[in-house]
Amino acid sequence: MGQKTRVRRAAAAVALLAATVTVSLAAGCTDGGGPAEDRHGQPTTSEQNESESPRENSADDASVLAVKIDNAPAARPQTGLNAADIVYAEQVEGGLSRLMAVYATKLPKAVGPVRSARESDLELLRQFERPTLAFSGAQGKLLPLINKAPLDGETPGKVPDAYQRAADKPTPHNLYLRPNKLLAHAPGADALTTGFRYGSAPAGGEPETSRTVRYPAARFTFTWSADRGRWLVSMDGTPAVTTDGMRMAPATVVVQHVKVRASAFHDFLGNNTPYTETVGSGTAEVLRGGRSYDVDWKRPTATDGTEFTTTDGTPVHFAEGQVWVVFTKA
């Protein structure tokens, strides 16, 4: 009975938090268009081409929306992650993790908390046709690179009415995006130029019901649920849910082994920002259907999507539904 009571209380707390986020966003509690804050509350630059008005979106030019999502413990539970087609997880300063959610087939009402961009995001996003990147700001020396990249960078300083602060979490973990202020509609699956293939599972594989990926100060665990036909996500040992109380549960998880090197940028504490190299080749494990498949990955240039194949070169298909790609150091 005690365990059931705790479960009911936890569910009630998540529901209350979801209601708080919804009410706060509807109330228009904005950050006033001032500088956003990076990790540890350090102010960063978010004024990117402030003189420009938000770009107009038509049915012909829409591309994917990519949103940088805070994944510090204080930022959880997040909003809108389950609507993403792809969720990328990478290591950032201090051994922590950050997410990038990519939306093509549907746009949620709100996404967040939104946080700052990193240099390796620019390489990762080149696979899409001029994507929209929503982020809270960036290190001052990185902003010129973002401005020159073939993407539409949208910050609170540039599009203040697209972002709002909510009252459920402390700053800087409470900045939320309203996607319909950036894109008039979801661009559709054709905008996902990722190289991913969907269909039947490859032959072979090994039974696997749980996989954990560790960073120095964070970890992800994916547990197979046969009842749901999905991988249930846990972060740092705690089940991961969104503010609507739904468990994060991708259909396919890719653990991609990549080169992680030092970048030219540091945070205000002097910690170097890791650069995750997503162009090149290497190995990965594809988790689907309660099995793990050892595969090879290849992305020849930044404008290519990433292809996953078996050792004999046969393309590997993913299960229909959301895909998580977790980058880990090779």
Short mmCIF file of C-alpha atoms in Angstrom, two decimals:
data_model
loop_
_atom_site.label_atom_id
_atom_site.label_comp_id
_atom_site.label_asym_id
_atom_site.label_seq_id
_atom_site.Cartn_x
_atom_site.Cartn_y
_atom_site.Cartn_z
CA MET A 1 0.00 0.00 0.00
CA GLY A 2 2.90 2.37 0.84
CA GLN A 3 4.44 1.82 -2.60
CA LYS A 4 1.10 2.47 -4.33
CA THR A 5 0.69 5.67 -2.34
CA ARG A 6 4.14 6.86 -3.40
CA VAL A 7 3.35 6.09 -7.06
CA ARG A 8 0.08 8.04 -6.83
CA ARG A 9 1.87 10.97 -5.20
CA ALA A 10 4.57 10.97 -7.88
CA ALA A 11 1.97 10.93 -10.66
CA ALA A 12 0.11 13.78 -8.98
CA ALA A 13 3.33 15.79 -8.71
CA VAL A 14 4.09 15.36 -12.41
CA ALA A 15 0.52 16.35 -13.33
CA LEU A 16 0.78 19.46 -11.12
CA LEU A 17 4.08 20.39 -12.75
CA ALA A 18 2.56 19.99 -16.21
CA ALA A 19 -0.28 22.29 -15.23
CA THR A 20 2.18 24.83 -13.84
CA VAL A 21 4.15 24.88 -17.09
CA THR A 22 0.98 25.29 -19.15
CA VAL A 23 -0.36 28.11 -17.00
CA SER A 24 3.01 29.88 -16.90
CA LEU A 25 3.40 29.75 -20.66
CA ALA A 26 -0.13 30.96 -21.22
CA ALA A 27 0.49 33.84 -18.84
CA GLY A 28 3.33 35.09 -21.01
CA CYS A 29 6.02 35.09 -18.34
CA THR A 30 8.90 36.08 -20.61
CA ASP A 31 12.54 36.75 -19.95
CA GLY A 32 12.13 40.31 -21.18
CA GLY A 33 14.33 39.70 -24.22
CA GLY A 34 17.48 40.06 -22.14
CA PRO A 35 20.56 37.84 -22.24
CA ALA A 36 19.92 34.15 -21.74
CA GLU A 37 21.88 32.21 -19.16
CA ASP A 38 24.17 29.27 -19.69
CA ARG A 39 25.18 26.51 -17.29
CA HIS A 40 25.49 27.68 -13.65
CA GLY A 41 23.44 30.76 -14.55
CA GLN A 42 26.25 32.50 -16.42
CA PRO A 43 24.87 35.16 -18.82
CA THR A 44 25.57 34.46 -22.49
CA THR A 45 25.00 36.34 -25.70
CA SER A 46 21.66 35.65 -27.40
CA GLU A 47 21.33 38.76 -29.57
CA GLN A 48 21.90 37.27 -33.00
CA ASN A 49 21.16 39.65 -35.89
CA GLU A 50 18.64 41.51 -33.70
CA SER A 51 17.82 43.97 -36.47
CA GLU A 52 16.39 41.17 -38.60
CA SER A 53 12.74 40.25 -38.27
CA PRO A 54 11.78 36.56 -37.83
CA ARG A 55 11.81 34.77 -41.15
CA GLU A 56 8.53 34.06 -42.88
CA ASN A 57 7.64 30.40 -43.29
CA SER A 58 5.82 29.09 -46.32
CA ALA A 59 4.63 25.63 -47.25
CA ASP A 60 7.49 25.35 -49.71
CA ASP A 61 10.54 26.24 -47.61
CA ALA A 62 9.90 24.61 -44.23
CA SER A 63 12.69 22.45 -42.88
CA VAL A 64 13.14 20.65 -39.59
CA LEU A 65 13.08 22.41 -36.26
CA ALA A 66 16.00 21.52 -34.00
CA VAL A 67 15.85 22.61 -30.35
CA LYS A 68 18.68 22.49 -27.82
CA ILE A 69 17.21 20.96 -24.67
CA ASP A 70 18.55 21.34 -21.14
CA ASN A 71 19.21 17.98 -19.46
CA ALA A 72 20.59 19.06 -16.11
CA PRO A 73 18.69 17.47 -13.21
CA ALA A 74 17.10 20.85 -12.39
CA ALA A 75 15.62 20.98 -15.91
CA ARG A 76 13.67 17.73 -15.63
CA PRO A 77 11.00 16.80 -16.50
CA GLN A 78 11.21 18.31 -19.97
CA THR A 79 8.36 19.40 -22.19
CA GLY A 80 7.63 18.29 -25.75
CA LEU A 81 10.40 15.69 -26.14
CA ASN A 82 8.04 12.82 -26.98
CA ALA A 83 6.86 14.66 -30.10
CA ALA A 84 10.37 14.72 -31.59
CA ASP A 85 11.28 12.45 -34.48
CA ILE A 86 14.91 12.27 -33.37
CA VAL A 87 16.58 12.99 -30.05
CA TYR A 88 20.37 13.37 -30.04
CA ALA A 89 22.26 13.10 -26.74
CA GLU A 90 25.80 14.40 -26.35
CA GLN A 91 28.34 15.17 -23.65
CA VAL A 92 28.95 18.80 -22.71
CA GLU A 93 31.09 20.64 -20.16
CA GLY A 94 31.72 19.05 -16.81
CA GLY A 95 30.77 15.60 -18.11
CA LEU A 96 27.07 16.52 -18.20
CA SER A 97 24.67 15.79 -21.06
CA ARG A 98 22.53 17.89 -23.35
CA LEU A 99 19.86 16.96 -25.87
CA MET A 100 18.91 18.15 -29.33
CA ALA A 101 15.34 17.36 -30.36
CA VAL A 102 14.50 17.36 -34.08
CA TYR A 103 10.89 17.91 -35.19
CA ALA A 104 9.54 17.17 -38.67
CA THR A 105 6.25 15.26 -38.54
CA LYS A 106 4.59 17.23 -35.73
CA LEU A 107 5.15 20.33 -33.63
CA PRO A 108 4.23 20.32 -29.92
CA LYS A 109 2.70 23.37 -28.26
CA ALA A 110 5.82 23.95 -26.17
CA VAL A 111 9.38 22.60 -25.98
CA GLY A 112 11.96 23.04 -23.30
CA PRO A 113 13.74 23.99 -21.25
CA VAL A 114 15.80 25.52 -24.07
CA ARG A 115 19.53 25.97 -23.58
CA SER A 116 22.61 27.14 -25.45
CA ALA A 117 24.19 25.85 -28.67
CA ARG A 118 27.55 24.14 -29.13
CA GLU A 119 30.06 24.15 -31.98
CA SER A 120 29.46 20.51 -32.92
CA ASP A 121 25.74 21.28 -33.44
CA LEU A 122 26.68 23.05 -36.67
CA GLU A 123 28.27 19.93 -38.14
CA LEU A 124 25.43 17.69 -37.00
CA LEU A 125 22.77 19.96 -38.52
CA ARG A 126 24.40 20.24 -41.97
CA GLN A 127 22.60 17.01 -42.96
CA PHE A 128 19.31 18.96 -43.03
CA GLU A 129 18.26 21.50 -45.65
CA ARG A 130 18.57 24.85 -43.86
CA PRO A 131 17.12 23.79 -40.50
CA THR A 132 15.75 26.16 -37.89
CA LEU A 133 17.83 25.98 -34.71
CA ALA A 134 16.20 27.21 -31.52
CA PHE A 135 18.63 27.91 -28.68
CA SER A 136 18.97 30.26 -25.74
CA GLY A 137 22.31 31.75 -26.74
CA ALA A 138 25.94 30.76 -27.22
CA GLN A 139 29.47 31.58 -26.23
CA GLY A 140 30.26 34.98 -27.76
CA LYS A 141 33.02 33.72 -30.08
CA LEU A 142 30.74 30.94 -31.38
CA LEU A 143 27.94 33.26 -32.51
CA PRO A 144 29.74 34.39 -35.71
CA LEU A 145 30.04 30.73 -36.75
CA ILE A 146 26.34 30.18 -36.12
CA ASN A 147 25.51 33.30 -38.13
CA LYS A 148 27.53 31.98 -41.10
CA ALA A 149 26.12 28.44 -40.94
CA PRO A 150 23.39 27.35 -43.42
CA LEU A 151 20.64 27.42 -40.82
CA ASP A 152 18.15 29.84 -39.27
CA GLY A 153 19.26 30.49 -35.70
CA GLU A 154 16.39 31.70 -33.53
CA THR A 155 17.17 33.02 -30.03
CA PRO A 156 15.10 34.91 -27.44
CA GLY A 157 16.90 38.09 -28.44
CA LYS A 158 15.92 37.66 -32.07
CA VAL A 159 12.38 36.31 -31.66
CA PRO A 160 11.29 37.26 -28.13
CA ASP A 161 7.64 36.34 -28.59
CA ALA A 162 8.62 32.72 -29.36
CA TYR A 163 10.12 32.20 -25.90
CA GLN A 164 8.72 32.41 -22.40
CA ARG A 165 9.95 31.84 -18.88
CA ALA A 166 7.84 29.52 -16.73
CA ALA A 167 7.54 29.58 -12.96
CA ASP A 168 8.01 25.86 -12.33
CA LYS A 169 11.82 25.85 -12.38
CA PRO A 170 14.62 28.28 -11.49
CA THR A 171 16.42 30.29 -14.15
CA PRO A 172 18.17 29.25 -16.39
CA HIS A 173 16.24 25.96 -16.47
CA ASN A 174 12.84 27.46 -17.31
CA LEU A 175 13.01 28.89 -20.85
CA TYR A 176 10.39 27.38 -23.20
CA LEU A 177 9.84 27.65 -26.93
CA ARG A 178 6.49 27.89 -28.71
CA PRO A 179 7.32 26.19 -32.04
CA ASN A 180 4.36 27.70 -33.91
CA LYS A 181 6.05 31.08 -33.55
CA LEU A 182 8.97 29.82 -35.67
CA LEU A 183 7.34 27.41 -38.15
CA ALA A 184 3.88 27.72 -39.62
CA HIS A 185 3.56 23.95 -39.91
CA ALA A 186 5.47 20.71 -39.47
CA PRO A 187 7.54 20.15 -42.63
CA GLY A 188 6.87 16.40 -42.83
CA ALA A 189 9.00 13.27 -42.87
CA ASP A 190 10.67 14.17 -46.18
CA ALA A 191 12.61 16.89 -44.33
CA LEU A 192 14.45 14.23 -42.31
CA THR A 193 17.47 13.84 -44.57
CA THR A 194 19.27 11.71 -42.01
CA GLY A 195 20.06 8.59 -44.01
CA PHE A 196 17.94 6.54 -41.59
CA ARG A 197 15.98 3.61 -43.01
CA TYR A 198 12.83 2.14 -41.47
CA GLY A 199 11.54 -1.39 -41.89
CA SER A 200 12.13 -4.95 -40.75
CA ALA A 201 14.91 -5.75 -38.31
CA PRO A 202 18.13 -7.20 -39.71
CA ALA A 203 18.99 -10.85 -39.20
CA GLY A 204 20.91 -11.88 -36.12
CA GLY A 205 21.47 -9.61 -33.18
CA GLU A 206 21.73 -10.53 -29.52
CA PRO A 207 18.95 -10.44 -26.94
CA GLU A 208 19.29 -7.33 -24.78
CA THR A 209 16.80 -5.81 -22.40
CA SER A 210 18.89 -3.00 -20.88
CA ARG A 211 21.72 -0.75 -22.02
CA THR A 212 23.43 2.03 -20.07
CA VAL A 213 25.57 4.78 -21.61
CA ARG A 214 27.73 6.71 -19.16
CA TYR A 215 29.27 10.17 -19.34
CA PRO A 216 31.57 11.43 -16.57
CA ALA A 217 28.66 13.14 -14.74
CA ALA A 218 25.55 11.66 -16.39
CA ARG A 219 24.11 8.38 -17.59
CA PHE A 220 21.28 7.10 -19.75
CA THR A 221 19.65 3.69 -19.34
CA PHE A 222 17.30 2.18 -21.92
CA THR A 223 15.14 -0.72 -20.74
CA TRP A 224 13.12 -2.79 -23.18
CA SER A 225 9.38 -3.00 -22.52
CA ALA A 226 7.83 -5.88 -24.44
CA ASP A 227 4.35 -4.68 -23.46
CA ARG A 228 4.90 -1.26 -25.04
CA GLY A 229 7.33 -2.32 -27.74
CA ARG A 230 9.57 0.58 -26.72
CA TRP A 231 12.78 1.35 -24.83
CA LEU A 232 11.97 3.10 -21.56
CA VAL A 233 14.44 5.88 -20.78
CA SER A 234 16.00 6.54 -17.38
CA MET A 235 18.42 9.37 -16.63
CA ASP A 236 20.89 9.14 -13.77
CA GLY A 237 18.94 6.19 -12.41
CA THR A 238 15.52 7.87 -12.45
CA PRO A 239 12.70 7.06 -14.91
CA ALA A 240 12.50 9.88 -17.47
CA VAL A 241 9.07 11.40 -18.01
CA THR A 242 7.84 14.57 -19.67
CA THR A 243 5.71 17.21 -17.95
CA ASP A 244 2.54 15.48 -19.18
CA GLY A 245 3.51 12.43 -17.12
CA MET A 246 4.39 10.27 -20.15
CA ARG A 247 7.49 8.08 -20.04
CA MET A 248 10.15 8.80 -22.65
CA ALA A 249 10.12 5.67 -24.82
CA PRO A 250 11.80 5.61 -28.26
CA ALA A 251 11.24 2.75 -30.69
CA THR A 252 14.93 2.60 -31.64
CA VAL A 253 18.08 3.55 -29.75
CA VAL A 254 21.42 4.02 -31.49
CA VAL A 255 24.55 4.02 -29.36
CA GLN A 256 27.02 5.64 -31.75
CA HIS A 257 30.74 5.51 -30.97
CA VAL A 258 32.39 8.73 -32.16
CA LYS A 259 35.51 10.79 -31.67
CA VAL A 260 35.08 13.37 -28.91
CA ARG A 261 37.81 15.99 -28.82
CA ALA A 262 38.41 19.37 -27.25
CA SER A 263 36.91 22.34 -29.07
CA ALA A 264 38.20 25.91 -29.20
CA PHE A 265 35.62 27.03 -26.62
CA HIS A 266 35.36 26.98 -22.82
CA ASP A 267 32.67 27.82 -20.30
CA PHE A 268 33.15 30.61 -17.75
CA LEU A 269 34.69 28.14 -15.26
CA GLY A 270 37.36 27.23 -17.78
CA ASN A 271 35.93 23.81 -18.66
CA ASN A 272 36.54 22.92 -22.28
CA THR A 273 33.52 22.29 -24.47
CA PRO A 274 33.75 18.79 -26.00
CA TYR A 275 33.40 18.59 -29.78
CA THR A 276 31.48 15.50 -30.93
CA GLU A 277 32.59 14.51 -34.44
CA THR A 278 29.64 13.11 -36.39
CA VAL A 279 31.35 13.07 -39.81
CA GLY A 280 33.48 10.01 -40.43
CA SER A 281 32.91 6.35 -39.71
CA GLY A 282 32.90 3.92 -36.83
CA THR A 283 30.82 1.37 -34.98
CA ALA A 284 27.47 1.52 -33.23
CA GLU A 285 24.85 -0.65 -31.58
CA VAL A 286 21.26 -0.45 -32.77
CA LEU A 287 18.72 -1.42 -30.13
CA ARG A 288 15.28 -2.45 -31.36
CA GLY A 289 12.77 -5.12 -30.47
CA GLY A 290 14.64 -6.23 -27.35
CA ARG A 291 17.78 -7.05 -29.34
CA SER A 292 21.11 -5.36 -29.99
CA TYR A 293 22.74 -5.27 -33.42
CA ASP A 294 26.42 -4.48 -33.94
CA VAL A 295 26.66 -2.19 -36.96
CA ASP A 296 28.97 0.16 -38.80
CA TRP A 297 28.15 3.84 -39.37
CA LYS A 298 29.36 6.14 -42.11
CA ARG A 299 28.84 9.82 -42.86
CA PRO A 300 31.31 10.89 -45.57
CA THR A 301 30.60 14.64 -45.48
CA ALA A 302 28.63 17.04 -43.29
CA THR A 303 25.86 17.34 -45.88
CA ASP A 304 25.32 13.55 -45.88
CA GLY A 305 23.06 11.67 -43.54
CA THR A 306 24.45 8.85 -41.41
CA GLU A 307 24.10 5.37 -42.86
CA PHE A 308 24.11 2.27 -40.66
CA THR A 309 25.02 -1.12 -42.14
CA THR A 310 25.81 -4.65 -41.05
CA THR A 311 29.38 -5.90 -41.43
CA ASP A 312 28.58 -7.14 -44.94
CA GLY A 313 27.25 -3.73 -46.01
CA THR A 314 23.52 -4.47 -45.73
CA PRO A 315 21.54 -1.37 -44.67
CA VAL A 316 20.12 -1.57 -41.15
CA HIS A 317 16.48 -0.58 -40.72
CA PHE A 318 15.04 1.11 -37.64
CA ALA A 319 11.64 0.47 -36.07
CA GLU A 320 8.95 2.98 -36.96
CA GLY A 321 8.77 5.72 -34.35
CA GLN A 322 11.09 7.98 -32.42
CA VAL A 323 14.85 7.39 -32.62
CA TRP A 324 17.34 8.30 -29.93
CA VAL A 325 20.98 8.65 -30.99
CA VAL A 326 23.36 8.69 -28.04
CA PHE A 327 26.89 9.76 -28.92
CA THR A 328 29.57 8.13 -26.81
CA LYS A 329 33.34 8.35 -26.96
CA ALA A 330 34.89 5.65 -29.13
#
